[in-house]
Amino acid sequence: MDIVLTGDRPTGKLHLGHYLGSLKRRVEMQNSGKYKDIYVMIADAQALTDNFDDINKVRNNISEVALDYMACGLDPNKVTIYIQSQIPELCELSFYYMNLVTVSRLQRNPTVKNEIQMRGFNTSIPVGFFTYPISQAADITAFKANLIPVGEDQLPMIEQAREIVRSFNTIYKEVLVEPKAILPDNSTCCRLPGLDGAAKMSKSLGNCIYLSDSSNDIKKKVQSMFTDPTHLRVEDPGHVENNPVFIYLDALCKDEYFAEFLPEYANLQEMKDHYTRGGLGDGKCKKFLNEILQNELKPIRERREELAKDLGYIFDTLEKGSIKAREVASKTMQEVKTAMGINYFGENKLN
Ligand code: TRP
């Protein structure tokens, strides 16, 4: 039976991109009852690789992310929610995996390359940051997870983990399990653009709708969205490609929403056709998108507000989850040590 693992860096509250790209799927997986175990990790140690000088940012966002998780419907009775840094076996595993990866292989990792550029590290790349794909392989393999629901940008990490598993299993012994990424079904959900039309919704770009945003915040943000810059007057023909309003609709819209909020169209295709022909204004499209977002995000926000009243419960949940996760990781660690013959006071006795 499958073991699912995924995680997020606690560098900010989670947003609509996280929800559509990953959280929604996790909740569906949890509720399907089809999986042996589901692990959801708050990757604080990984967040520190590029925020080591901003400990409080990472620290304060641990509970925010946990609140977002549970507000979306992740249930700690069904999934293990835990904090990465509380599982020291992950560092131990990473240390041995480092032997199996070359510097040039890390340099070729497109996600790392891109992040180095985005963070302006140039030639002064912290080693911890540079090697985080290795630690991510430890995150995954410590739990023998085979299914990793992630966004597209994480594919190179999963590939790197698979290579590490293959090397380890070939050089030592078949202990580790090769993971497989699972991307969202709806390809528009894979990489949701920002409100400003930028390629990605991201906290650092300030173009997000957060799961904790108030109804008024959502409305204002939708009104400010970038659309088709060539669509100047209502009568002008418009473009739905690269138009974030339509990309969000692609990601979120169900036919029922037309019956409820915009009955003049039966479905999104009809609405798009009208926009493309000309005669449909951006204001009306945004109003419809706002209704949908309000409808999708209200239950999440309300649950979040309720959960935030008892942070003690959240911390307790994270502590219990971390204890449980550590038991699993330390079992794998023992198997790894035995496979490597370094379990000197256990199965590989020195003599
Ligand atoms: N790198 C992931 C991100 O930035 C977070 C993460 C850390 C992760 N460890 C993981 C995701 C293991 C999946 C599996 O979103």
mmCIF file with all atom_site columns, C-alpha atoms in Angstrom, residues 54-245:
data_model
loop_
_atom_site.group_PDB
_atom_site.id
_atom_site.type_symbol
_atom_site.label_atom_id
_atom_site.label_alt_id
_atom_site.label_comp_id
_atom_site.label_asym_id
_atom_site.label_entity_id
_atom_site.label_seq_id
_atom_site.pdbx_PDB_ins_code
_atom_site.Cartn_x
_atom_site.Cartn_y
_atom_site.Cartn_z
_atom_site.occupancy
_atom_site.B_iso_or_equiv
_atom_site.pdbx_formal_charge
_atom_site.auth_seq_id
_atom_site.auth_comp_id
_atom_site.auth_asym_id
_atom_site.auth_atom_id
_atom_site.pdbx_PDB_model_num
ATOM 1   C CA . ASP A 1 54  ? 15.610  35.255 10.208  1.00 0.00 ? 54  ASP A CA 1
ATOM 2   C CA . ILE A 1 55  ? 14.804  32.549 12.741  1.00 0.00 ? 55  ILE A CA 1
ATOM 3   C CA . ASN A 1 56  ? 11.639  34.275 13.915  1.00 0.00 ? 56  ASN A CA 1
ATOM 4   C CA . LYS A 1 57  ? 10.104  34.308 10.481  1.00 0.00 ? 57  LYS A CA 1
ATOM 5   C CA . VAL A 1 58  ? 10.422  30.539 10.252  1.00 0.00 ? 58  VAL A CA 1
ATOM 6   C CA . ARG A 1 59  ? 9.457   29.976 13.885  1.00 0.00 ? 59  ARG A CA 1
ATOM 7   C CA . ASN A 1 60  ? 6.339   32.142 13.719  1.00 0.00 ? 60  ASN A CA 1
ATOM 8   C CA . ASN A 1 61  ? 5.124   30.602 10.525  1.00 0.00 ? 61  ASN A CA 1
ATOM 9   C CA . ILE A 1 62  ? 5.122   27.038 11.843  1.00 0.00 ? 62  ILE A CA 1
ATOM 10  C CA . SER A 1 63  ? 1.767   27.533 13.542  1.00 0.00 ? 63  SER A CA 1
ATOM 11  C CA . GLU A 1 64  ? 0.443   29.564 10.607  1.00 0.00 ? 64  GLU A CA 1
ATOM 12  C CA . VAL A 1 65  ? 1.136   26.687 8.235   1.00 0.00 ? 65  VAL A CA 1
ATOM 13  C CA . ALA A 1 66  ? -0.313  24.163 10.684  1.00 0.00 ? 66  ALA A CA 1
ATOM 14  C CA . LEU A 1 67  ? -3.458  26.307 10.933  1.00 0.00 ? 67  LEU A CA 1
ATOM 15  C CA . ASP A 1 68  ? -3.682  26.497 7.146   1.00 0.00 ? 68  ASP A CA 1
ATOM 16  C CA . TYR A 1 69  ? -3.345  22.712 6.896   1.00 0.00 ? 69  TYR A CA 1
ATOM 17  C CA . MET A 1 70  ? -6.036  21.979 9.385   1.00 0.00 ? 70  MET A CA 1
ATOM 18  C CA . ALA A 1 71  ? -8.305  24.734 8.074   1.00 0.00 ? 71  ALA A CA 1
ATOM 19  C CA . CYS A 1 72  ? -8.183  23.066 4.649   1.00 0.00 ? 72  CYS A CA 1
ATOM 20  C CA . GLY A 1 73  ? -9.323  19.831 6.205   1.00 0.00 ? 73  GLY A CA 1
ATOM 21  C CA . LEU A 1 74  ? -6.176  17.891 7.033   1.00 0.00 ? 74  LEU A CA 1
ATOM 22  C CA . ASP A 1 75  ? -7.082  15.834 10.066  1.00 0.00 ? 75  ASP A CA 1
ATOM 23  C CA . PRO A 1 76  ? -4.290  14.942 12.503  1.00 0.00 ? 76  PRO A CA 1
ATOM 24  C CA . ASN A 1 77  ? -6.123  11.724 13.322  1.00 0.00 ? 77  ASN A CA 1
ATOM 25  C CA . LYS A 1 78  ? -5.708  10.621 9.737   1.00 0.00 ? 78  LYS A CA 1
ATOM 26  C CA . VAL A 1 79  ? -2.394  12.178 8.690   1.00 0.00 ? 79  VAL A CA 1
ATOM 27  C CA . THR A 1 80  ? 0.820   12.751 10.608  1.00 0.00 ? 80  THR A CA 1
ATOM 28  C CA . ILE A 1 81  ? 1.651   16.441 10.741  1.00 0.00 ? 81  ILE A CA 1
ATOM 29  C CA . TYR A 1 82  ? 5.139   17.123 12.123  1.00 0.00 ? 82  TYR A CA 1
ATOM 30  C CA . ILE A 1 83  ? 8.094   19.489 12.201  1.00 0.00 ? 83  ILE A CA 1
ATOM 31  C CA . GLN A 1 84  ? 11.199  18.572 10.214  1.00 0.00 ? 84  GLN A CA 1
ATOM 32  C CA . SER A 1 85  ? 13.824  19.841 12.667  1.00 0.00 ? 85  SER A CA 1
ATOM 33  C CA . GLN A 1 86  ? 12.435  17.591 15.387  1.00 0.00 ? 86  GLN A CA 1
ATOM 34  C CA . ILE A 1 87  ? 13.511  14.499 13.456  1.00 0.00 ? 87  ILE A CA 1
ATOM 35  C CA . PRO A 1 88  ? 17.328  14.481 13.780  1.00 0.00 ? 88  PRO A CA 1
ATOM 36  C CA . GLU A 1 89  ? 17.534  11.252 11.770  1.00 0.00 ? 89  GLU A CA 1
ATOM 37  C CA . LEU A 1 90  ? 16.859  13.397 8.704   1.00 0.00 ? 90  LEU A CA 1
ATOM 38  C CA . CYS A 1 91  ? 20.214  15.139 9.160   1.00 0.00 ? 91  CYS A CA 1
ATOM 39  C CA . GLU A 1 92  ? 21.931  11.856 9.762   1.00 0.00 ? 92  GLU A CA 1
ATOM 40  C CA . LEU A 1 93  ? 20.526  10.363 6.565   1.00 0.00 ? 93  LEU A CA 1
ATOM 41  C CA . SER A 1 94  ? 21.439  13.489 4.592   1.00 0.00 ? 94  SER A CA 1
ATOM 42  C CA . PHE A 1 95  ? 25.020  13.170 5.733   1.00 0.00 ? 95  PHE A CA 1
ATOM 43  C CA . TYR A 1 96  ? 25.380  9.723  4.192   1.00 0.00 ? 96  TYR A CA 1
ATOM 44  C CA . TYR A 1 97  ? 23.417  10.640 1.072   1.00 0.00 ? 97  TYR A CA 1
ATOM 45  C CA . MET A 1 98  ? 25.853  13.489 0.439   1.00 0.00 ? 98  MET A CA 1
ATOM 46  C CA . ASN A 1 99  ? 28.409  10.873 -0.559  1.00 0.00 ? 99  ASN A CA 1
ATOM 47  C CA . LEU A 1 100 ? 26.129  9.741  -3.348  1.00 0.00 ? 100 LEU A CA 1
ATOM 48  C CA . VAL A 1 101 ? 25.686  13.094 -5.069  1.00 0.00 ? 101 VAL A CA 1
ATOM 49  C CA . THR A 1 102 ? 28.191  15.187 -7.010  1.00 0.00 ? 102 THR A CA 1
ATOM 50  C CA . VAL A 1 103 ? 28.529  18.952 -6.866  1.00 0.00 ? 103 VAL A CA 1
ATOM 51  C CA . SER A 1 104 ? 27.932  19.190 -10.607 1.00 0.00 ? 104 SER A CA 1
ATOM 52  C CA . ARG A 1 105 ? 24.726  17.181 -10.282 1.00 0.00 ? 105 ARG A CA 1
ATOM 53  C CA . LEU A 1 106 ? 23.421  19.680 -7.717  1.00 0.00 ? 106 LEU A CA 1
ATOM 54  C CA . GLN A 1 107 ? 24.515  22.553 -9.919  1.00 0.00 ? 107 GLN A CA 1
ATOM 55  C CA . ARG A 1 108 ? 22.417  21.158 -12.725 1.00 0.00 ? 108 ARG A CA 1
ATOM 56  C CA . ASN A 1 109 ? 19.252  20.949 -10.610 1.00 0.00 ? 109 ASN A CA 1
ATOM 57  C CA . PRO A 1 110 ? 16.977  23.474 -12.379 1.00 0.00 ? 110 PRO A CA 1
ATOM 58  C CA . THR A 1 111 ? 15.054  24.418 -9.241  1.00 0.00 ? 111 THR A CA 1
ATOM 59  C CA . VAL A 1 112 ? 18.232  25.087 -7.273  1.00 0.00 ? 112 VAL A CA 1
ATOM 60  C CA . LYS A 1 113 ? 19.664  27.040 -10.205 1.00 0.00 ? 113 LYS A CA 1
ATOM 61  C CA . ASN A 1 114 ? 16.577  29.172 -10.434 1.00 0.00 ? 114 ASN A CA 1
ATOM 62  C CA . GLU A 1 115 ? 16.389  29.773 -6.689  1.00 0.00 ? 115 GLU A CA 1
ATOM 63  C CA . ILE A 1 116 ? 20.044  30.749 -6.503  1.00 0.00 ? 116 ILE A CA 1
ATOM 64  C CA . GLN A 1 117 ? 19.356  33.354 -9.140  1.00 0.00 ? 117 GLN A CA 1
ATOM 65  C CA . MET A 1 118 ? 16.155  34.568 -7.474  1.00 0.00 ? 118 MET A CA 1
ATOM 66  C CA . ARG A 1 119 ? 17.853  34.944 -4.122  1.00 0.00 ? 119 ARG A CA 1
ATOM 67  C CA . GLY A 1 120 ? 20.819  36.728 -5.674  1.00 0.00 ? 120 GLY A CA 1
ATOM 68  C CA . PHE A 1 121 ? 23.333  34.344 -4.077  1.00 0.00 ? 121 PHE A CA 1
ATOM 69  C CA . ASN A 1 122 ? 25.647  34.597 -7.125  1.00 0.00 ? 122 ASN A CA 1
ATOM 70  C CA . THR A 1 123 ? 28.847  32.912 -6.052  1.00 0.00 ? 123 THR A CA 1
ATOM 71  C CA . SER A 1 124 ? 28.258  33.044 -2.294  1.00 0.00 ? 124 SER A CA 1
ATOM 72  C CA . ILE A 1 125 ? 25.810  30.174 -2.101  1.00 0.00 ? 125 ILE A CA 1
ATOM 73  C CA . PRO A 1 126 ? 25.447  28.771 1.413   1.00 0.00 ? 126 PRO A CA 1
ATOM 74  C CA . VAL A 1 127 ? 26.360  25.065 1.400   1.00 0.00 ? 127 VAL A CA 1
ATOM 75  C CA . GLY A 1 128 ? 23.222  24.247 3.387   1.00 0.00 ? 128 GLY A CA 1
ATOM 76  C CA . PHE A 1 129 ? 21.066  25.803 0.730   1.00 0.00 ? 129 PHE A CA 1
ATOM 77  C CA . PHE A 1 130 ? 22.991  24.205 -2.115  1.00 0.00 ? 130 PHE A CA 1
ATOM 78  C CA . THR A 1 131 ? 22.504  20.751 -0.646  1.00 0.00 ? 131 THR A CA 1
ATOM 79  C CA . TYR A 1 132 ? 18.840  20.995 0.293   1.00 0.00 ? 132 TYR A CA 1
ATOM 80  C CA . PRO A 1 133 ? 17.808  18.585 -2.479  1.00 0.00 ? 133 PRO A CA 1
ATOM 81  C CA . ILE A 1 134 ? 19.814  15.954 -0.605  1.00 0.00 ? 134 ILE A CA 1
ATOM 82  C CA . SER A 1 135 ? 18.061  16.716 2.637   1.00 0.00 ? 135 SER A CA 1
ATOM 83  C CA . GLN A 1 136 ? 14.769  16.567 0.801   1.00 0.00 ? 136 GLN A CA 1
ATOM 84  C CA . ALA A 1 137 ? 15.694  13.061 -0.358  1.00 0.00 ? 137 ALA A CA 1
ATOM 85  C CA . ALA A 1 138 ? 16.182  12.210 3.321   1.00 0.00 ? 138 ALA A CA 1
ATOM 86  C CA . ASP A 1 139 ? 12.771  13.698 4.162   1.00 0.00 ? 139 ASP A CA 1
ATOM 87  C CA . ILE A 1 140 ? 11.137  11.391 1.678   1.00 0.00 ? 140 ILE A CA 1
ATOM 88  C CA . THR A 1 141 ? 13.124  8.201  2.117   1.00 0.00 ? 141 THR A CA 1
ATOM 89  C CA . ALA A 1 142 ? 13.083  8.234  5.923   1.00 0.00 ? 142 ALA A CA 1
ATOM 90  C CA . PHE A 1 143 ? 9.391   7.409  5.681   1.00 0.00 ? 143 PHE A CA 1
ATOM 91  C CA . LYS A 1 144 ? 9.712   5.055  2.687   1.00 0.00 ? 144 LYS A CA 1
ATOM 92  C CA . ALA A 1 145 ? 7.208   7.289  0.962   1.00 0.00 ? 145 ALA A CA 1
ATOM 93  C CA . ASN A 1 146 ? 6.499   6.358  -2.632  1.00 0.00 ? 146 ASN A CA 1
ATOM 94  C CA . LEU A 1 147 ? 3.998   9.064  -3.593  1.00 0.00 ? 147 LEU A CA 1
ATOM 95  C CA . ILE A 1 148 ? 4.892   12.735 -3.319  1.00 0.00 ? 148 ILE A CA 1
ATOM 96  C CA . PRO A 1 149 ? 2.134   15.183 -4.238  1.00 0.00 ? 149 PRO A CA 1
ATOM 97  C CA . VAL A 1 150 ? 3.909   18.369 -5.257  1.00 0.00 ? 150 VAL A CA 1
ATOM 98  C CA . GLY A 1 151 ? 3.876   21.251 -7.712  1.00 0.00 ? 151 GLY A CA 1
ATOM 99  C CA . GLU A 1 152 ? 5.812   21.138 -10.945 1.00 0.00 ? 152 GLU A CA 1
ATOM 100 C CA . ASP A 1 153 ? 8.767   23.079 -9.525  1.00 0.00 ? 153 ASP A CA 1
ATOM 101 C CA . GLN A 1 154 ? 9.520   20.141 -7.224  1.00 0.00 ? 154 GLN A CA 1
ATOM 102 C CA . LEU A 1 155 ? 10.016  17.581 -9.998  1.00 0.00 ? 155 LEU A CA 1
ATOM 103 C CA . PRO A 1 156 ? 13.819  18.012 -10.041 1.00 0.00 ? 156 PRO A CA 1
ATOM 104 C CA . MET A 1 157 ? 13.875  17.335 -6.276  1.00 0.00 ? 157 MET A CA 1
ATOM 105 C CA . ILE A 1 158 ? 11.996  14.092 -6.680  1.00 0.00 ? 158 ILE A CA 1
ATOM 106 C CA . GLU A 1 159 ? 14.275  13.075 -9.549  1.00 0.00 ? 159 GLU A CA 1
ATOM 107 C CA . GLN A 1 160 ? 17.292  13.779 -7.356  1.00 0.00 ? 160 GLN A CA 1
ATOM 108 C CA . ALA A 1 161 ? 15.784  11.663 -4.584  1.00 0.00 ? 161 ALA A CA 1
ATOM 109 C CA . ARG A 1 162 ? 15.176  8.802  -7.006  1.00 0.00 ? 162 ARG A CA 1
ATOM 110 C CA . GLU A 1 163 ? 18.809  8.883  -8.090  1.00 0.00 ? 163 GLU A CA 1
ATOM 111 C CA . ILE A 1 164 ? 19.975  8.799  -4.485  1.00 0.00 ? 164 ILE A CA 1
ATOM 112 C CA . VAL A 1 165 ? 17.715  5.832  -3.759  1.00 0.00 ? 165 VAL A CA 1
ATOM 113 C CA . ARG A 1 166 ? 19.032  3.938  -6.776  1.00 0.00 ? 166 ARG A CA 1
ATOM 114 C CA . SER A 1 167 ? 22.645  4.606  -5.815  1.00 0.00 ? 167 SER A CA 1
ATOM 115 C CA . PHE A 1 168 ? 22.082  3.646  -2.212  1.00 0.00 ? 168 PHE A CA 1
ATOM 116 C CA . ASN A 1 169 ? 20.217  0.451  -3.063  1.00 0.00 ? 169 ASN A CA 1
ATOM 117 C CA . THR A 1 170 ? 22.876  -0.557 -5.602  1.00 0.00 ? 170 THR A CA 1
ATOM 118 C CA . ILE A 1 171 ? 25.918  0.250  -3.485  1.00 0.00 ? 171 ILE A CA 1
ATOM 119 C CA . TYR A 1 172 ? 24.609  -1.034 -0.139  1.00 0.00 ? 172 TYR A CA 1
ATOM 120 C CA . LYS A 1 173 ? 21.362  -2.941 0.026   1.00 0.00 ? 173 LYS A CA 1
ATOM 121 C CA . GLU A 1 174 ? 17.742  -2.589 -1.144  1.00 0.00 ? 174 GLU A CA 1
ATOM 122 C CA . VAL A 1 175 ? 16.448  -0.580 1.764   1.00 0.00 ? 175 VAL A CA 1
ATOM 123 C CA . LEU A 1 176 ? 15.098  2.612  0.254   1.00 0.00 ? 176 LEU A CA 1
ATOM 124 C CA . VAL A 1 177 ? 11.980  3.145  -1.793  1.00 0.00 ? 177 VAL A CA 1
ATOM 125 C CA . GLU A 1 178 ? 11.976  5.161  -5.026  1.00 0.00 ? 178 GLU A CA 1
ATOM 126 C CA . PRO A 1 179 ? 9.471   7.997  -4.786  1.00 0.00 ? 179 PRO A CA 1
ATOM 127 C CA . LYS A 1 180 ? 7.180   9.228  -7.529  1.00 0.00 ? 180 LYS A CA 1
ATOM 128 C CA . ALA A 1 181 ? 5.855   12.774 -7.843  1.00 0.00 ? 181 ALA A CA 1
ATOM 129 C CA . ILE A 1 182 ? 2.164   13.262 -8.335  1.00 0.00 ? 182 ILE A CA 1
ATOM 130 C CA . LEU A 1 183 ? 1.125   16.488 -9.967  1.00 0.00 ? 183 LEU A CA 1
ATOM 131 C CA . PRO A 1 184 ? -2.335  18.026 -9.717  1.00 0.00 ? 184 PRO A CA 1
ATOM 132 C CA . ASP A 1 185 ? -4.848  16.612 -12.246 1.00 0.00 ? 185 ASP A CA 1
ATOM 133 C CA . ASN A 1 186 ? -5.797  20.045 -13.495 1.00 0.00 ? 186 ASN A CA 1
ATOM 134 C CA . SER A 1 187 ? -2.660  21.389 -15.159 1.00 0.00 ? 187 SER A CA 1
ATOM 135 C CA . THR A 1 188 ? -3.634  25.027 -14.507 1.00 0.00 ? 188 THR A CA 1
ATOM 136 C CA . CYS A 1 189 ? -3.445  24.219 -10.803 1.00 0.00 ? 189 CYS A CA 1
ATOM 137 C CA . CYS A 1 190 ? 0.164   23.121 -11.159 1.00 0.00 ? 190 CYS A CA 1
ATOM 138 C CA . ARG A 1 191 ? 1.518   26.607 -11.284 1.00 0.00 ? 191 ARG A CA 1
ATOM 139 C CA . LEU A 1 192 ? -1.024  29.249 -10.489 1.00 0.00 ? 192 LEU A CA 1
ATOM 140 C CA . PRO A 1 193 ? 0.099   32.686 -11.704 1.00 0.00 ? 193 PRO A CA 1
ATOM 141 C CA . GLY A 1 194 ? 0.099   35.680 -9.390  1.00 0.00 ? 194 GLY A CA 1
ATOM 142 C CA . LEU A 1 195 ? -2.589  38.368 -9.270  1.00 0.00 ? 195 LEU A CA 1
ATOM 143 C CA . ASP A 1 196 ? -0.216  40.524 -11.319 1.00 0.00 ? 196 ASP A CA 1
ATOM 144 C CA . GLY A 1 197 ? 0.154   37.892 -14.031 1.00 0.00 ? 197 GLY A CA 1
ATOM 145 C CA . ALA A 1 198 ? 3.677   36.890 -12.880 1.00 0.00 ? 198 ALA A CA 1
ATOM 146 C CA . ALA A 1 199 ? 4.487   33.243 -13.537 1.00 0.00 ? 199 ALA A CA 1
ATOM 147 C CA . LYS A 1 200 ? 3.950   32.178 -9.960  1.00 0.00 ? 200 LYS A CA 1
ATOM 148 C CA . MET A 1 201 ? 1.855   33.165 -6.975  1.00 0.00 ? 201 MET A CA 1
ATOM 149 C CA . SER A 1 202 ? 4.511   33.797 -4.386  1.00 0.00 ? 202 SER A CA 1
ATOM 150 C CA . LYS A 1 203 ? 4.810   35.582 -1.098  1.00 0.00 ? 203 LYS A CA 1
ATOM 151 C CA . SER A 1 204 ? 8.034   37.303 -2.115  1.00 0.00 ? 204 SER A CA 1
ATOM 152 C CA . LEU A 1 205 ? 6.345   38.765 -5.188  1.00 0.00 ? 205 LEU A CA 1
ATOM 153 C CA . GLY A 1 206 ? 3.411   40.044 -3.105  1.00 0.00 ? 206 GLY A CA 1
ATOM 154 C CA . ASN A 1 207 ? 0.850   38.722 -5.570  1.00 0.00 ? 207 ASN A CA 1
ATOM 155 C CA . CYS A 1 208 ? -1.059  36.215 -3.448  1.00 0.00 ? 208 CYS A CA 1
ATOM 156 C CA . ILE A 1 209 ? -4.513  35.506 -2.161  1.00 0.00 ? 209 ILE A CA 1
ATOM 157 C CA . TYR A 1 210 ? -3.970  33.938 1.263   1.00 0.00 ? 210 TYR A CA 1
ATOM 158 C CA . LEU A 1 211 ? -6.213  31.296 2.777   1.00 0.00 ? 211 LEU A CA 1
ATOM 159 C CA . SER A 1 212 ? -6.535  33.606 5.765   1.00 0.00 ? 212 SER A CA 1
ATOM 160 C CA . ASP A 1 213 ? -7.511  36.696 3.718   1.00 0.00 ? 213 ASP A CA 1
ATOM 161 C CA . SER A 1 214 ? -10.740 38.413 4.773   1.00 0.00 ? 214 SER A CA 1
ATOM 162 C CA . SER A 1 215 ? -13.656 38.563 2.395   1.00 0.00 ? 215 SER A CA 1
ATOM 163 C CA . ASN A 1 216 ? -12.863 42.197 1.765   1.00 0.00 ? 216 ASN A CA 1
ATOM 164 C CA . ASP A 1 217 ? -9.158  41.470 1.044   1.00 0.00 ? 217 ASP A CA 1
ATOM 165 C CA . ILE A 1 218 ? -10.172 38.889 -1.541  1.00 0.00 ? 218 ILE A CA 1
ATOM 166 C CA . LYS A 1 219 ? -12.572 41.290 -3.222  1.00 0.00 ? 219 LYS A CA 1
ATOM 167 C CA . LYS A 1 220 ? -9.993  44.064 -3.405  1.00 0.00 ? 220 LYS A CA 1
ATOM 168 C CA . LYS A 1 221 ? -7.306  41.723 -4.687  1.00 0.00 ? 221 LYS A CA 1
ATOM 169 C CA . VAL A 1 222 ? -9.543  40.351 -7.421  1.00 0.00 ? 222 VAL A CA 1
ATOM 170 C CA . GLN A 1 223 ? -10.471 43.877 -8.483  1.00 0.00 ? 223 GLN A CA 1
ATOM 171 C CA . SER A 1 224 ? -6.793  44.742 -8.795  1.00 0.00 ? 224 SER A CA 1
ATOM 172 C CA . MET A 1 225 ? -5.955  41.695 -10.941 1.00 0.00 ? 225 MET A CA 1
ATOM 173 C CA . PHE A 1 226 ? -4.020  41.955 -14.137 1.00 0.00 ? 226 PHE A CA 1
ATOM 174 C CA . THR A 1 227 ? -6.079  40.923 -17.184 1.00 0.00 ? 227 THR A CA 1
ATOM 175 C CA . ASP A 1 228 ? -5.609  41.275 -20.927 1.00 0.00 ? 228 ASP A CA 1
ATOM 176 C CA . PRO A 1 229 ? -3.790  44.576 -21.543 1.00 0.00 ? 229 PRO A CA 1
ATOM 177 C CA . THR A 1 230 ? -5.139  44.746 -25.108 1.00 0.00 ? 230 THR A CA 1
ATOM 178 C CA . HIS A 1 231 ? -8.740  44.511 -23.915 1.00 0.00 ? 231 HIS A CA 1
ATOM 179 C CA . LEU A 1 232 ? -9.300  48.240 -23.475 1.00 0.00 ? 232 LEU A CA 1
ATOM 180 C CA . ARG A 1 233 ? -13.020 48.624 -24.097 1.00 0.00 ? 233 ARG A CA 1
ATOM 181 C CA . VAL A 1 234 ? -15.748 46.120 -23.366 1.00 0.00 ? 234 VAL A CA 1
ATOM 182 C CA . GLU A 1 235 ? -16.437 45.679 -27.101 1.00 0.00 ? 235 GLU A CA 1
ATOM 183 C CA . ASP A 1 236 ? -12.788 44.868 -27.901 1.00 0.00 ? 236 ASP A CA 1
ATOM 184 C CA . PRO A 1 237 ? -11.947 41.221 -28.504 1.00 0.00 ? 237 PRO A CA 1
ATOM 185 C CA . GLY A 1 238 ? -10.105 39.806 -25.491 1.00 0.00 ? 238 GLY A CA 1
ATOM 186 C CA . HIS A 1 239 ? -7.529  37.099 -24.867 1.00 0.00 ? 239 HIS A CA 1
ATOM 187 C CA . VAL A 1 240 ? -8.079  34.367 -22.329 1.00 0.00 ? 240 VAL A CA 1
ATOM 188 C CA . GLU A 1 241 ? -4.558  32.945 -22.677 1.00 0.00 ? 241 GLU A CA 1
ATOM 189 C CA . ASN A 1 242 ? -2.120  34.338 -20.124 1.00 0.00 ? 242 ASN A CA 1
ATOM 190 C CA . ASN A 1 243 ? -5.013  36.174 -18.543 1.00 0.00 ? 243 ASN A CA 1
ATOM 191 C CA . PRO A 1 244 ? -4.888  35.354 -14.834 1.00 0.00 ? 244 PRO A CA 1
ATOM 192 C CA . VAL A 1 245 ? -8.622  35.909 -14.341 1.00 0.00 ? 245 VAL A CA 1
#
